[in-house]
Tab-separated table of C-alpha atoms in Angstrom:
chain	number	residue	atom	x	y	z
A	1484	MET	CA	94.993	142.044	91.552
A	1485	LYS	CA	94.184	139.089	90.211
A	1486	LYS	CA	90.437	138.307	89.999
A	1487	PRO	CA	89.545	135.294	91.381
A	1488	PHE	CA	89.366	131.380	90.246
A	1489	LYS	CA	85.560	131.137	90.440
A	1490	PHE	CA	84.131	126.971	91.580
A	1491	LYS	CA	80.688	125.905	91.237
A	1492	GLU	CA	80.449	125.553	94.718
A	1493	PHE	CA	83.919	127.306	96.541
A	1494	THR	CA	86.886	130.485	94.539
A	1495	ILE	CA	89.976	131.042	94.753
A	1496	TYR	CA	91.461	134.186	95.358
A	1497	GLN	CA	95.042	133.827	94.641
A	1498	ASP	CA	96.831	137.305	94.762
A	1499	LYS	CA	99.082	136.787	97.032
A	1500	THR	CA	101.058	133.204	95.702
A	1501	ALA	CA	103.050	132.723	93.474
A	1502	MET	CA	101.471	129.558	91.566
A	1503	LYS	CA	97.851	130.010	90.548
A	1504	ILE	CA	95.062	127.185	89.761
A	1505	GLY	CA	96.278	125.361	86.928
A	1506	THR	CA	95.327	122.184	85.268
A	1507	ASP	CA	97.485	119.994	86.968
A	1508	ALA	CA	95.497	120.624	90.314
A	1509	VAL	CA	92.302	120.370	89.243
A	1510	LEU	CA	92.991	117.086	87.487
A	1511	LEU	CA	94.224	115.900	90.831
A	1512	GLY	CA	91.581	116.901	93.228
A	1513	ALA	CA	88.746	114.753	91.055
A	1514	TRP	CA	91.142	112.407	89.934
A	1515	SER	CA	92.330	111.486	93.577
A	1516	THR	CA	89.944	107.774	95.258
A	1517	ILE	CA	87.841	109.036	97.882
A	1518	ASP	CA	85.869	105.222	97.404
A	1519	HIS	CA	87.779	104.110	101.310
A	1520	PHE	CA	85.937	106.929	102.961
A	1521	PRO	CA	89.462	108.905	104.216
A	1522	ASP	CA	89.043	110.494	107.883
A	1523	MET	CA	91.802	112.257	107.592
A	1524	ILE	CA	93.077	114.193	104.545
A	1525	LEU	CA	96.504	115.348	103.911
A	1526	ASP	CA	97.296	117.958	100.843
A	1527	ILE	CA	101.510	118.844	100.769
A	1528	GLY	CA	101.950	122.520	99.142
A	1529	SER	CA	99.167	123.635	98.980
A	1530	GLY	CA	99.356	126.934	96.904
A	1531	THR	CA	95.737	128.757	96.557
A	1532	GLY	CA	93.813	125.552	98.791
A	1533	VAL	CA	92.452	124.234	95.935
A	1534	LEU	CA	93.159	120.147	96.504
A	1535	GLY	CA	91.519	120.730	99.986
A	1536	LEU	CA	88.494	122.751	99.209
A	1537	MET	CA	88.296	119.836	96.064
A	1538	LEU	CA	88.303	117.206	98.691
A	1539	ALA	CA	86.198	118.866	101.333
A	1540	GLN	CA	83.087	118.746	98.455
A	1541	ARG	CA	84.161	116.028	97.350
A	1542	SER	CA	83.819	113.415	100.370
A	1543	ASP	CA	82.728	113.194	104.015
A	1544	ALA	CA	86.492	113.401	104.962
A	1545	LEU	CA	86.158	114.864	108.851
A	1546	THR	CA	89.382	116.512	109.095
A	1547	ILE	CA	91.518	117.777	105.511
A	1548	ASP	CA	94.906	118.967	107.022
A	1549	SER	CA	97.370	120.964	104.489
A	1550	VAL	CA	100.782	122.002	104.861
A	1551	GLU	CA	102.905	125.076	103.252
A	1552	ILE	CA	106.219	126.598	103.069
A	1553	GLU	CA	105.607	130.018	101.465
A	1554	GLY	CA	103.926	132.627	103.780
A	1555	ASN	CA	101.797	134.468	100.994
A	1556	ALA	CA	100.774	130.631	99.836
A	1557	TYR	CA	99.577	129.784	102.924
A	1558	GLU	CA	98.631	133.012	103.811
A	1559	GLN	CA	96.364	132.709	100.614
A	1560	THR	CA	95.011	128.799	101.079
A	1561	VAL	CA	93.904	130.221	104.918
A	1562	GLU	CA	91.954	132.506	103.448
A	1563	ASN	CA	90.674	130.782	100.484
A	1564	TYR	CA	89.475	127.541	103.665
A	1565	GLU	CA	87.701	130.658	105.382
A	1566	ARG	CA	86.294	131.693	102.581
A	1567	SER	CA	84.424	128.363	102.453
A	1568	ASP	CA	81.540	126.084	103.107
A	1569	TRP	CA	83.835	123.449	104.848
A	1570	GLY	CA	86.905	126.074	106.865
A	1571	ASP	CA	85.443	123.555	109.841
A	1572	ARG	CA	86.826	120.962	108.713
A	1573	LEU	CA	89.928	122.335	106.767
A	1574	PHE	CA	93.176	123.256	108.754
A	1575	CYS	CA	96.427	124.841	107.277
A	1576	TYR	CA	100.421	124.184	108.928
A	1577	HIS	CA	102.607	126.908	107.488
A	1578	ALA	CA	106.138	124.890	107.670
A	1579	SER	CA	108.365	122.613	105.240
A	1580	PHE	CA	106.663	119.327	104.717
A	1581	GLN	CA	110.383	117.648	106.086
A	1582	GLU	CA	108.633	118.903	109.956
A	1583	PHE	CA	105.468	118.385	109.812
A	1584	ALA	CA	106.321	114.361	108.712
A	1585	GLN	CA	108.781	114.042	111.853
A	1586	GLU	CA	106.447	116.134	113.945
A	1587	MET	CA	103.309	114.121	113.111
A	1588	ASN	CA	105.308	111.021	112.697
A	1589	GLU	CA	106.463	111.553	116.672
A	1590	GLU	CA	102.810	111.992	117.609
A	1591	GLU	CA	101.423	108.806	115.459
A	1592	GLU	CA	99.238	111.056	113.146
A	1593	VAL	CA	98.122	109.008	110.218
A	1594	TYR	CA	95.937	110.046	106.805
A	1595	ASP	CA	93.868	107.897	105.133
A	1596	LEU	CA	94.790	109.570	101.692
A	1597	ILE	CA	97.481	111.778	101.065
A	1598	VAL	CA	97.920	114.448	97.827
A	1599	SER	CA	100.077	116.230	96.296
A	1600	ASN	CA	101.272	118.289	92.886
A	1601	PRO	CA	104.535	118.961	94.202
A	1602	PRO	CA	107.891	120.886	92.530
A	1603	PHE	CA	108.266	119.742	89.348
A	1604	TYR	CA	111.756	120.773	87.984
A	1605	ASN	CA	115.172	120.550	88.933
A	1606	ASP	CA	117.267	123.595	89.991
A	1607	ALA	CA	119.018	124.029	86.590
A	1608	PHE	CA	115.020	126.497	86.132
A	1609	GLU	CA	115.162	128.116	88.799
A	1610	THR	CA	113.919	132.029	88.144
A	1611	GLU	CA	114.392	134.655	90.819
A	1612	ASP	CA	111.775	134.902	91.811
A	1613	ASP	CA	111.922	133.334	95.503
A	1614	ALA	CA	108.410	132.240	96.308
A	1615	ARG	CA	107.701	131.501	92.728
A	1616	ASN	CA	110.574	128.633	93.248
A	1617	LYS	CA	109.640	127.123	95.968
A	1618	ALA	CA	105.832	126.533	94.657
A	1619	ARG	CA	107.754	125.172	91.754
A	1620	PHE	CA	110.779	123.999	92.250
A	1621	THR	CA	111.665	120.323	93.526
A	1622	SER	CA	115.071	122.157	95.615
A	1623	SER	CA	111.984	123.413	98.409
A	1624	LEU	CA	110.770	118.980	98.444
A	1625	THR	CA	113.501	116.593	96.789
A	1626	PHE	CA	110.580	113.336	95.448
A	1627	GLU	CA	112.670	111.451	97.629
A	1628	GLU	CA	111.216	113.209	101.131
A	1629	LEU	CA	108.308	113.675	99.744
A	1630	VAL	CA	107.866	109.687	99.040
A	1631	LYS	CA	110.019	109.131	102.179
A	1632	GLY	CA	107.050	111.659	104.202
A	1633	VAL	CA	104.133	110.009	103.308
A	1634	SER	CA	105.228	106.979	103.182
A	1635	GLN	CA	105.649	107.544	107.141
A	1636	LEU	CA	101.915	108.941	107.721
A	1637	LEU	CA	99.691	106.677	105.147
A	1638	SER	CA	97.064	104.719	107.227
A	1639	GLU	CA	97.500	101.327	106.373
A	1640	LYS	CA	94.043	101.231	104.381
A	1641	GLY	CA	95.034	105.393	103.236
A	1642	PHE	CA	96.218	105.849	99.338
A	1643	PHE	CA	98.883	108.795	98.398
A	1644	CYS	CA	97.540	110.316	95.180
A	1645	THR	CA	100.113	112.980	92.627
A	1646	ILE	CA	100.635	114.634	89.694
A	1647	ILE	CA	104.666	114.362	87.724
A	1648	PRO	CA	105.273	114.816	84.358
A	1649	PHE	CA	105.085	111.793	82.855
A	1650	LYS	CA	109.129	111.527	82.014
A	1651	GLU	CA	109.314	111.194	85.397
A	1652	GLU	CA	107.223	108.502	85.936
A	1653	GLU	CA	109.294	105.201	85.731
A	1654	ASN	CA	112.072	107.112	88.840
A	1655	PHE	CA	109.183	107.604	91.199
A	1656	ILE	CA	107.755	104.780	90.975
A	1657	LYS	CA	111.122	102.725	91.962
A	1658	LEU	CA	111.478	105.726	94.363
A	1659	ALA	CA	107.377	105.231	96.615
A	1660	GLU	CA	108.811	100.766	96.249
A	1661	LYS	CA	111.810	101.385	97.791
A	1662	TYR	CA	109.713	103.593	100.883
A	1663	ASN	CA	107.518	99.798	100.906
A	1664	MET	CA	104.419	101.613	98.686
A	1665	HIS	CA	103.135	100.530	95.497
A	1666	ILE	CA	101.622	101.576	92.788
A	1667	ASN	CA	97.804	100.518	92.568
A	1668	ARG	CA	96.555	103.078	89.610
A	1669	ALA	CA	97.766	105.640	86.397
A	1670	CYS	CA	96.293	108.279	84.006
A	1671	ARG	CA	98.265	109.766	81.536
A	1672	VAL	CA	97.294	112.834	80.496
A	1673	ARG	CA	97.976	114.154	76.560
A	1674	GLY	CA	97.057	117.710	76.365
A	1675	ASN	CA	94.926	116.788	72.717
A	1676	GLU	CA	95.393	113.446	70.716
A	1677	ASN	CA	98.432	114.451	68.811
A	1678	SER	CA	99.999	115.661	72.154
A	1679	GLU	CA	102.725	114.037	73.980
A	1680	ILE	CA	102.144	112.361	77.138
A	1681	LYS	CA	102.640	116.182	79.502
A	1682	ARG	CA	101.369	114.666	82.737
A	1683	SER	CA	101.099	111.239	84.915
A	1684	LEU	CA	98.139	110.258	88.154
A	1685	LEU	CA	99.558	108.448	90.848
A	1686	GLN	CA	97.649	106.839	93.330
A	1687	PHE	CA	99.718	104.285	95.208
A	1688	SER	CA	99.969	102.611	98.628
A	1689	SER	CA	100.824	100.058	100.745
A	1690	ASN	CA	98.845	96.992	99.399
A	1691	LYS	CA	100.370	95.580	96.246
A	1692	LYS	CA	96.986	95.051	94.475
A	1693	ASP	CA	96.609	94.522	90.075
A	1694	LEU	CA	97.902	97.822	88.696
A	1695	ILE	CA	94.936	99.935	86.543
A	1696	GLU	CA	96.009	101.659	83.907
A	1697	GLU	CA	94.051	105.079	82.277
A	1698	SER	CA	94.154	107.561	79.926
A	1699	LEU	CA	92.711	111.143	79.677
A	1700	ILE	CA	92.729	113.777	76.364
A	1701	ILE	CA	92.012	116.995	78.184
A	1702	GLU	CA	90.060	118.963	74.401
A	1703	LYS	CA	89.488	117.735	71.343
A	1704	GLU	CA	90.161	120.637	69.794
A	1705	ARG	CA	90.815	124.636	71.356
A	1706	HIS	CA	88.448	124.650	74.210
A	1707	LYS	CA	86.722	121.633	72.728
A	1708	TYR	CA	87.213	119.086	75.838
A	1709	THR	CA	86.767	115.742	75.689
A	1710	ASP	CA	83.703	114.016	77.558
A	1711	ALA	CA	85.868	112.290	79.617
A	1712	TYR	CA	87.595	115.524	81.382
A	1713	THR	CA	84.147	117.339	81.319
A	1714	LYS	CA	82.805	113.781	82.905
A	1715	LEU	CA	85.535	113.628	85.122
A	1716	THR	CA	85.685	118.000	86.222
A	1717	LYS	CA	82.028	118.461	85.595
A	1718	ASP	CA	81.247	119.348	89.637
A	1719	PHE	CA	83.945	121.835	89.602
A	1720	TYR	CA	84.395	124.080	86.629
A	1721	LEU	CA	80.971	126.517	86.183
A	1722	LYS	CA	81.309	125.775	82.545
A	1723	MET	CA	81.118	122.293	81.928
């Protein structure tokens, strides 16, 4: 059994899911804005539930919903939510995001913050493991389906935060514009100062604002973290 991953204020059990705790999710959970005091938060594709738990720790949001299509990941999320101190605020729906977005849109539900660490890779790299494919490949949720659904569920004051490969950034921003969501903030992430930009943390809203651009380097050398990365994640990682 895969050992649980202990954070400062909660523990993630990850024995059931195909996708384990990774840096991307922790970056997104720590970077996503809560300055506008969101009441309703949505995490799309919960995996282990780490994003919901990080946002429960960081915010006073009354409701943090998650949606997860893959059965084992859904069960894992529910288990991790129930073991936490914030179980009364955390809910997970077992459905595709497309179904969830349609239903919530019909009920006129909106969210003040939507986060997603979405599937990255296209069909060319799919593996034999169906659960891993669902978690990591765009065939189960394309970027367009993601952006369209988010645009229907985001409140007027709301923000959408995501993390994607840097090479996808330009296309993703164009796609968001198509659905009247504008880039407000972007942070480009490198593993170390000599490596290429690997990830883009992006924040969108329905309001046009001046773009705030940031950059982040994770490590000075192997397992020696930069001050900026430590400051961002210190409330979560035990050894920070």
